[in-house]
XYZ file of C-alpha atoms in Angstrom:
490
model
C -0.676 5.398 -30.715
C -0.586 1.991 -28.931
C 2.135 1.791 -26.735
C 4.495 -1.361 -24.545
C 4.348 -0.561 -20.875
C 7.582 -1.907 -19.690
C 8.216 -2.071 -16.208
C 11.890 -2.147 -15.127
C 13.220 -3.217 -11.580
C 14.164 0.148 -10.188
C 10.470 0.756 -11.672
C 8.467 -2.037 -8.965
C 10.786 -0.768 -6.377
C 10.429 2.958 -6.643
C 6.241 1.715 -6.889
C 6.652 0.098 -3.688
C 8.227 2.704 -1.881
C 5.965 4.752 -3.067
C 3.213 2.430 -1.203
C 5.778 2.620 2.203
C 5.904 5.262 1.740
C 2.177 6.459 1.790
C 1.866 3.580 4.641
C 3.796 5.461 6.960
C 2.153 8.978 6.508
C -0.949 6.968 6.852
C -0.474 5.529 10.369
C 1.748 8.797 11.209
C -0.635 11.076 10.611
C -3.586 8.804 12.596
C -1.279 8.716 16.063
C -0.498 12.093 17.499
C 2.544 11.226 18.790
C 4.335 10.423 16.010
C 3.136 13.762 14.212
C 4.329 15.643 17.398
C 8.086 15.422 16.278
C 7.134 15.453 11.590
C 5.420 19.003 13.231
C 8.462 20.129 14.615
C 10.072 19.082 11.259
C 6.935 20.810 9.633
C 8.177 24.203 11.260
C 10.853 24.957 10.477
C 11.719 27.688 7.121
C 14.743 25.717 5.831
C 12.884 22.502 6.218
C 10.427 23.141 4.066
C 11.706 25.595 1.856
C 14.366 22.294 0.820
C 11.254 20.186 0.313
C 10.268 22.223 -2.389
C 13.067 21.554 -4.340
C 13.321 17.788 -3.001
C 9.483 17.894 -4.293
C 10.921 19.156 -7.793
C 13.793 16.435 -8.375
C 11.386 13.746 -6.811
C 8.295 14.600 -9.687
C 10.922 14.657 -12.342
C 11.575 11.193 -11.094
C 8.627 9.589 -10.980
C 8.115 10.614 -14.409
C 11.184 9.756 -15.969
C 9.468 6.259 -13.365
C 6.932 4.693 -16.296
C 8.528 3.876 -19.001
C 7.230 2.127 -22.497
C 7.674 1.299 -25.836
C 5.852 2.926 -28.749
C 4.826 1.183 -31.685
C 6.658 1.417 -34.366
C 4.368 3.109 -37.814
C 2.993 0.032 -40.204
C 5.340 -0.555 -43.734
C 4.133 1.627 -46.832
C 1.711 -0.193 -48.315
C -0.095 -2.109 -45.436
C -2.908 -1.122 -42.432
C -3.109 -1.141 -39.474
C -5.556 -3.244 -38.842
C -4.291 -6.323 -40.698
C -0.928 -6.641 -38.897
C 0.034 -7.641 -35.163
C 1.483 -4.420 -33.946
C 4.994 -3.822 -33.869
C 6.859 -2.032 -31.621
C 10.674 0.044 -30.941
C 13.517 -1.932 -29.126
C 14.339 1.612 -27.715
C 12.565 2.595 -23.782
C 11.149 5.871 -22.688
C 9.962 7.051 -20.664
C 7.253 9.710 -20.341
C 10.123 12.583 -19.672
C 11.866 11.752 -22.475
C 7.995 12.826 -24.053
C 8.231 16.030 -22.098
C 11.748 16.372 -22.963
C 11.147 15.478 -27.008
C 12.816 18.487 -28.095
C 15.425 18.266 -26.206
C 16.588 14.727 -26.930
C 15.669 14.885 -30.479
C 18.125 17.910 -32.017
C 21.341 17.016 -31.299
C 23.682 18.696 -32.927
C 27.042 17.810 -34.433
C 29.370 18.495 -31.669
C 30.012 20.640 -28.607
C 28.573 23.741 -28.503
C 28.364 26.104 -26.220
C 25.381 27.794 -24.190
C 23.414 29.031 -25.291
C 25.342 30.230 -28.790
C 23.625 29.649 -32.352
C 27.056 28.392 -33.664
C 29.402 25.546 -32.910
C 32.302 25.902 -30.392
C 35.250 24.595 -32.692
C 35.899 25.577 -36.063
C 35.298 23.056 -38.919
C 35.662 23.223 -42.808
C 33.611 25.340 -44.609
C 32.283 25.582 -48.712
C 30.523 28.417 -49.432
C 29.061 29.040 -52.715
C 30.990 31.161 -54.796
C 29.534 34.644 -56.528
C 29.958 35.939 -60.111
C 31.785 32.860 -61.188
C 34.662 33.215 -59.438
C 34.442 29.596 -57.582
C 33.639 28.185 -54.957
C 36.245 28.592 -51.922
C 35.919 27.027 -48.587
C 37.307 28.763 -44.699
C 37.296 27.649 -41.437
C 35.230 28.953 -38.915
C 32.657 28.907 -36.234
C 29.179 26.854 -38.205
C 25.638 27.467 -37.458
C 24.190 25.310 -35.316
C 21.121 23.241 -36.639
C 18.816 23.629 -34.563
C 20.239 25.916 -31.564
C 18.847 29.191 -32.565
C 18.465 28.512 -35.957
C 15.026 31.123 -35.881
C 17.277 34.178 -36.252
C 18.028 35.452 -39.359
C 21.752 37.555 -38.696
C 22.573 35.533 -34.925
C 24.956 38.758 -34.446
C 22.539 41.284 -34.371
C 18.742 39.551 -32.966
C 20.853 37.292 -30.769
C 20.801 38.884 -27.474
C 17.281 41.205 -27.628
C 15.985 37.453 -28.331
C 17.988 36.104 -25.334
C 16.084 38.893 -23.177
C 13.316 38.857 -24.577
C 12.116 35.229 -24.118
C 13.718 35.245 -20.678
C 11.711 38.164 -19.541
C 7.862 36.476 -21.165
C 9.578 33.625 -18.913
C 9.669 35.527 -15.927
C 6.273 37.416 -16.572
C 4.739 34.035 -17.390
C 6.002 33.056 -13.460
C 4.089 35.525 -12.042
C 0.291 34.614 -12.617
C 0.977 30.818 -12.673
C 3.144 31.461 -8.480
C -0.199 33.207 -7.678
C -2.665 30.064 -8.790
C -0.013 27.991 -6.804
C 0.483 30.002 -3.725
C -3.825 30.619 -3.727
C -4.178 26.811 -4.571
C -1.069 24.723 -1.937
C -2.586 27.151 1.095
C -6.562 26.623 0.555
C -5.151 23.154 0.719
C -3.598 23.065 3.743
C -5.756 25.205 6.112
C -9.404 26.078 6.318
C -11.049 28.142 3.953
C -12.035 30.358 6.520
C -8.760 31.339 8.150
C -7.314 31.446 4.199
C -10.085 33.526 3.934
C -9.005 36.467 6.458
C -6.791 39.163 6.156
C -5.230 38.397 9.118
C -3.784 35.547 8.219
C -2.631 37.089 5.051
C -1.137 39.874 7.070
C 0.576 37.063 9.401
C 1.627 34.889 6.065
C 3.655 38.291 4.546
C 5.144 38.360 8.466
C 6.191 35.391 8.713
C 4.137 34.331 11.562
C 2.246 31.246 10.784
C 2.248 28.163 12.090
C 3.972 26.497 9.326
C 6.365 28.947 6.807
C 4.612 29.085 3.843
C 6.089 32.405 3.571
C 9.294 30.605 3.646
C 7.357 27.954 0.886
C 6.352 29.867 -1.172
C 9.331 32.274 -1.813
C 11.288 29.345 -2.612
C 8.406 28.607 -5.031
C 8.848 32.043 -6.682
C 12.899 31.180 -6.912
C 11.878 28.203 -8.339
C 9.539 28.951 -11.018
C 11.688 32.398 -12.070
C 14.452 29.946 -12.861
C 12.636 27.057 -14.658
C 9.937 29.089 -16.625
C 12.267 31.053 -19.095
C 14.725 27.788 -19.150
C 11.430 26.315 -21.130
C 11.333 28.853 -22.890
C 14.847 28.970 -23.960
C 15.162 25.667 -24.156
C 12.290 25.413 -27.495
C 14.730 27.201 -29.359
C 18.516 26.629 -27.970
C 20.514 24.616 -25.631
C 20.435 26.048 -22.735
C 23.228 24.468 -21.038
C 24.875 23.772 -24.329
C 26.197 20.307 -26.133
C 28.145 17.230 -25.481
C 30.989 15.579 -27.970
C 28.221 13.966 -29.839
C 25.971 16.760 -29.451
C 23.202 16.055 -26.897
C 21.637 18.402 -25.438
C 22.876 18.841 -21.285
C 19.859 19.726 -20.292
C 18.565 16.648 -21.740
C 21.251 15.050 -20.238
C 20.667 16.666 -16.989
C 17.444 16.116 -15.372
C 17.704 11.937 -16.787
C 20.480 12.043 -13.833
C 17.848 12.936 -11.586
C 15.995 9.639 -11.685
C 19.609 7.711 -11.100
C 20.713 9.654 -7.922
C 16.789 9.290 -6.493
C 17.451 5.606 -7.049
C 20.224 5.038 -5.821
C 19.745 7.438 -2.817
C 16.493 5.390 -2.187
C 16.249 1.631 -3.237
C 20.244 1.085 -1.477
C 17.814 2.267 1.468
C 15.640 -1.094 1.349
C 18.662 -3.348 0.951
C 20.705 -1.681 4.109
C 17.457 -1.198 6.652
C 16.723 -4.996 6.956
C 20.629 -5.506 7.804
C 21.009 -3.020 9.772
C 17.974 -3.334 12.117
C 18.131 -7.042 12.313
C 21.794 -7.441 13.147
C 21.803 -4.149 15.646
C 19.195 -5.002 17.158
C 19.508 -8.460 17.702
C 23.838 -8.054 19.018
C 22.601 -4.834 21.290
C 19.690 -6.908 23.231
C 20.719 -11.328 23.392
C 24.528 -10.139 23.776
C 26.837 -12.881 24.286
C 28.171 -14.990 21.450
C 25.335 -13.148 19.411
C 26.529 -10.502 20.126
C 30.292 -11.651 19.206
C 29.183 -12.747 15.677
C 27.225 -10.468 14.656
C 29.996 -8.037 15.896
C 33.193 -9.918 14.149
C 31.049 -10.394 11.162
C 30.553 -6.701 10.502
C 33.662 -5.952 11.205
C 35.403 -7.965 8.962
C 33.092 -6.390 6.354
C 34.265 -3.072 6.928
C 37.985 -4.294 7.152
C 37.158 -5.317 2.505
C 37.400 -1.349 0.752
C 33.532 -1.034 -0.989
C 35.468 -0.164 -3.868
C 37.132 -3.177 -4.526
C 33.575 -5.219 -3.493
C 31.636 -2.527 -5.579
C 34.171 -3.902 -8.751
C 34.389 -7.092 -8.723
C 30.282 -7.571 -8.456
C 29.759 -5.211 -11.196
C 32.387 -6.881 -13.220
C 30.535 -10.099 -12.374
C 27.086 -9.429 -13.359
C 29.485 -7.751 -16.247
C 30.467 -11.532 -17.634
C 27.363 -12.727 -17.037
C 25.531 -10.343 -18.970
C 28.332 -10.799 -21.949
C 27.819 -14.719 -20.935
C 23.407 -14.307 -21.295
C 22.808 -11.898 -23.708
C 18.501 -13.021 -24.451
C 17.903 -12.621 -20.903
C 17.652 -8.641 -21.706
C 15.700 -7.454 -24.883
C 16.207 -3.941 -24.426
C 19.480 -1.868 -23.487
C 17.001 -0.511 -21.233
C 16.749 -3.460 -19.224
C 19.805 -4.417 -19.550
C 21.102 -1.100 -17.865
C 17.931 -1.176 -15.016
C 19.463 -4.746 -13.765
C 23.031 -2.873 -12.911
C 21.180 0.869 -11.268
C 19.632 -2.336 -9.157
C 22.769 -5.133 -8.490
C 25.012 -1.561 -8.319
C 22.371 -0.324 -5.175
C 22.647 -3.994 -4.063
C 26.197 -4.219 -3.375
C 25.718 -0.158 -1.798
C 23.673 -1.745 0.310
C 25.203 -4.183 1.473
C 28.489 -2.250 2.089
C 26.551 0.686 3.497
C 24.190 -0.803 6.483
C 27.031 -1.402 9.029
C 27.081 1.851 10.692
C 23.848 2.413 11.099
C 24.116 -1.329 12.743
C 26.722 -0.284 15.550
C 24.168 2.557 16.211
C 21.519 -0.039 17.205
C 23.375 -1.737 18.669
C 24.678 0.117 20.779
C 20.848 2.096 21.361
C 19.894 -1.926 22.238
C 22.568 -2.140 24.361
C 20.752 0.798 26.653
C 17.019 0.420 26.448
C 17.579 -3.802 27.170
C 18.536 -2.530 31.025
C 14.872 -0.390 31.384
C 12.458 -1.027 33.930
C 9.985 -1.445 31.201
C 12.244 -4.366 29.192
C 12.732 -5.813 32.078
C 9.523 -5.838 33.837
C 8.452 -7.298 30.754
C 11.233 -9.914 30.273
C 9.421 -10.794 34.424
C 6.930 -11.606 33.093
C 8.044 -13.996 30.217
C 7.631 -12.021 27.101
C 9.239 -14.232 24.344
C 12.985 -12.421 23.446
C 11.634 -11.550 19.814
C 8.475 -10.595 20.758
C 9.740 -7.860 23.593
C 12.348 -6.846 20.203
C 9.236 -5.774 18.070
C 7.353 -4.326 20.913
C 9.824 -2.631 22.601
C 13.075 -1.751 21.272
C 11.927 -1.398 17.726
C 9.809 1.434 18.643
C 12.419 3.139 20.199
C 15.352 2.611 17.751
C 13.398 3.995 14.659
C 14.108 7.684 15.486
C 17.875 6.795 14.644
C 17.015 4.806 11.666
C 15.012 7.581 10.456
C 17.602 10.481 10.675
C 20.528 7.828 9.866
C 18.461 6.582 6.604
C 18.208 10.813 5.549
C 21.268 12.006 6.307
C 22.781 9.398 4.696
C 20.690 9.908 1.640
C 23.094 12.838 0.362
C 26.514 10.311 0.977
C 24.379 7.589 -1.508
C 23.879 10.555 -3.826
C 27.976 11.434 -4.630
C 28.851 7.643 -4.116
C 27.423 6.753 -7.688
C 28.769 10.290 -8.954
C 32.066 8.778 -7.631
C 31.808 4.759 -8.710
C 30.551 5.930 -12.391
C 33.543 8.093 -12.198
C 36.017 5.020 -11.410
C 33.838 2.977 -13.972
C 31.895 0.924 -11.554
C 28.993 2.460 -11.500
C 26.230 2.065 -13.855
C 26.257 0.928 -17.093
C 27.511 3.890 -19.518
C 24.694 3.330 -21.582
C 22.598 4.686 -18.819
C 22.570 8.718 -17.931
C 24.158 9.320 -14.674
C 25.847 12.264 -13.130
C 28.243 10.700 -12.589
C 29.028 9.614 -17.030
C 28.680 12.814 -16.793
C 31.688 13.506 -14.342
C 33.177 11.211 -16.589
C 33.132 11.936 -19.961
C 33.321 16.366 -18.329
C 37.227 14.902 -17.862
C 38.757 14.276 -21.050
C 37.054 17.808 -22.700
C 38.441 20.069 -19.120
C 41.642 19.562 -20.814
C 40.554 20.391 -24.719
C 41.881 23.967 -25.096
C 39.330 25.852 -25.584
C 37.462 24.263 -22.434
C 34.951 22.485 -22.362
C 33.605 23.269 -18.742
C 29.039 23.533 -19.613
C 28.709 19.605 -18.666
C 30.878 19.761 -14.923
C 29.364 22.166 -14.123
C 25.767 21.888 -15.252
C 26.846 17.902 -13.352
C 27.915 20.082 -10.061
C 24.742 21.924 -10.248
C 22.548 19.914 -10.035
C 24.190 17.583 -7.809
C 24.568 20.528 -5.284
C 20.967 21.583 -5.358
C 19.469 17.800 -4.392
C 21.996 17.243 -1.625
C 21.903 20.595 0.096
C 18.391 20.244 0.224
C 18.388 16.828 1.204
C 21.103 17.403 3.990
C 18.989 21.005 5.254
C 15.652 18.457 5.318
C 17.745 15.976 6.817
C 19.161 18.734 9.850
C 15.202 19.116 10.624
C 14.571 15.378 11.046
C 17.826 14.947 13.258
C 17.150 17.940 15.508
C 13.111 17.015 15.496
C 13.936 13.072 16.472
C 17.228 12.938 18.077
C 16.099 13.267 21.997
C 19.436 15.234 23.237
C 18.611 18.052 20.483
C 15.791 18.663 22.312
C 17.084 18.478 25.486
C 19.524 20.310 25.433
C 17.401 23.491 22.373
C 14.579 23.450 26.153
C 17.793 23.739 28.147
C 19.380 27.083 26.123
C 15.466 27.920 25.809
C 14.760 28.290 30.391
C 19.401 29.852 30.057
C 17.658 32.490 28.207
C 14.608 33.025 29.722
C 14.386 36.174 32.105
C 14.514 34.946 36.142
C-alpha cells in the first residue's frame, strides 16, 4: 500500500541528534585519551545494565519517530491506476503499525488489567427463554476484545493466562541465547569467544566488560517483554482507560515524548550554557557582569509562569492560523518543539554557572597564560584551550539533567501547560488518572503504568549518569585512587 512520508519537526531534530551522536562516537573512537573515560563507564556493571534498558527505550522512540500517512482505499467502481492517490489525514508511525493490535481494539470504557469483563456494571438485556419476555439486569458485560477467545472466562481465564505467560517465558530462552551469542561475538574476537576460559570468566563476572550483568539484564527484559507481547494479543495487559484505549499502547507511545523532551531540550540549552559560561569566566569584567545579571534576572522569573505564558501565546497563534498545520499530529508536534525550546531557555543557567567557575580557574593556568603571551586571540584560546577542558562538566550535566527534564514534562502536562492534549505522554496519562483515582471503584492502572515506565526510564538514566560522572569527574577519580592507596597494604 502506498504511503506519504511525513517528517515532523521533532523527527528531523531526532535524526540530527543521531548524526551528532554517531559523529561524536567516531571522534572518540579515534582518540585514546577520549576512549579511556568511556572505557571506565563500560566497565561498570550498573551502567551497562542501565544501558540495555535505555537502548530498548531509545528503540521504541526511534520506531515512533518514523511517520507517514497511509493511502486511502479506492472508491467502489474506480481503479487505483485511474485516480490520484488520496492519503489519510491521520499521521501514523512504524510503532503504530507494530502495535496495531493494541491501538485498534478499543473497548467501551474501563477494564482492569487482563480482564475479560468491564470494570463497572451496566444494564444488560438478556433474551427471554421458553416464551418469557426479555429482561434487563445490572452486571459486568463481556469485553469486545479482552479474552474474547474464551467460551467460559470464569473457568478458562486463569489457565489461559498462565499457559500464555509460560509460552512467552519458554520462547524467551532461545531468543536470549541467540541474542547473547550474537552480542558477545560482535564485540569480541572470534578466537576469544571460542575459548572455554572466556565463558568461564564471563560466568564468574571477571571479564573486562561486565557481560554477566548485561546478559542477566537482557534475560530479565525478555522474560518480561515476551509474555506481555503474547498476552497482549488476546488481553489488555495493563487495562483500558475511560474511552477504552489500551493503557500499554499509551505507555509505549509516551516513551518518544519523554525522550524528545529529555534530548532535544539539550540542543537548545547547550549553546547558551557553553558560550555564555565560558565568555563570562574567561573575559571577566563587564562581560561577566552582564552575563551574570542576565541569568540572575532569568532565574528570578518563576519557570512555570514563563512556560505557561509561552505555551498560551503559541496556542493563540495556532488557533488563529489553522492553515499552518495540515494535520493534528503536526500541530501537536510543533507545540512539543516549542515546549523543548522554552524548557531549554529556562534551564541553561545552572550549567552556565558551572562553566563560568571552571573557566575562571582555567584562565589562570600556565598553558593559557602562555597562549596569551604569544598573542593568541581570545576566541581561539576559548575554543582550543578552555572548551575541551570543560567538556567533562558539559557531558555530566547533560546526562544527569535528562531525568529531570523527563519529570518536568510530566509535571507541566499535569498542570495543563505541557504537550498538546491530543499527544500521548506520561504527563497526560497522569493528568487523566487524577480524577480516576477519586472514583469508586478506583481506577489505578493508568497511574501505575505511567509510574512504572517513568521509573524504569529515569532510574536507568540516573544509573548511567552516575557512571558517567564517576568516569569523567577528576575529583571523583582522584578520591577513588586515594581510597585505593589507603586500603593497599604497606
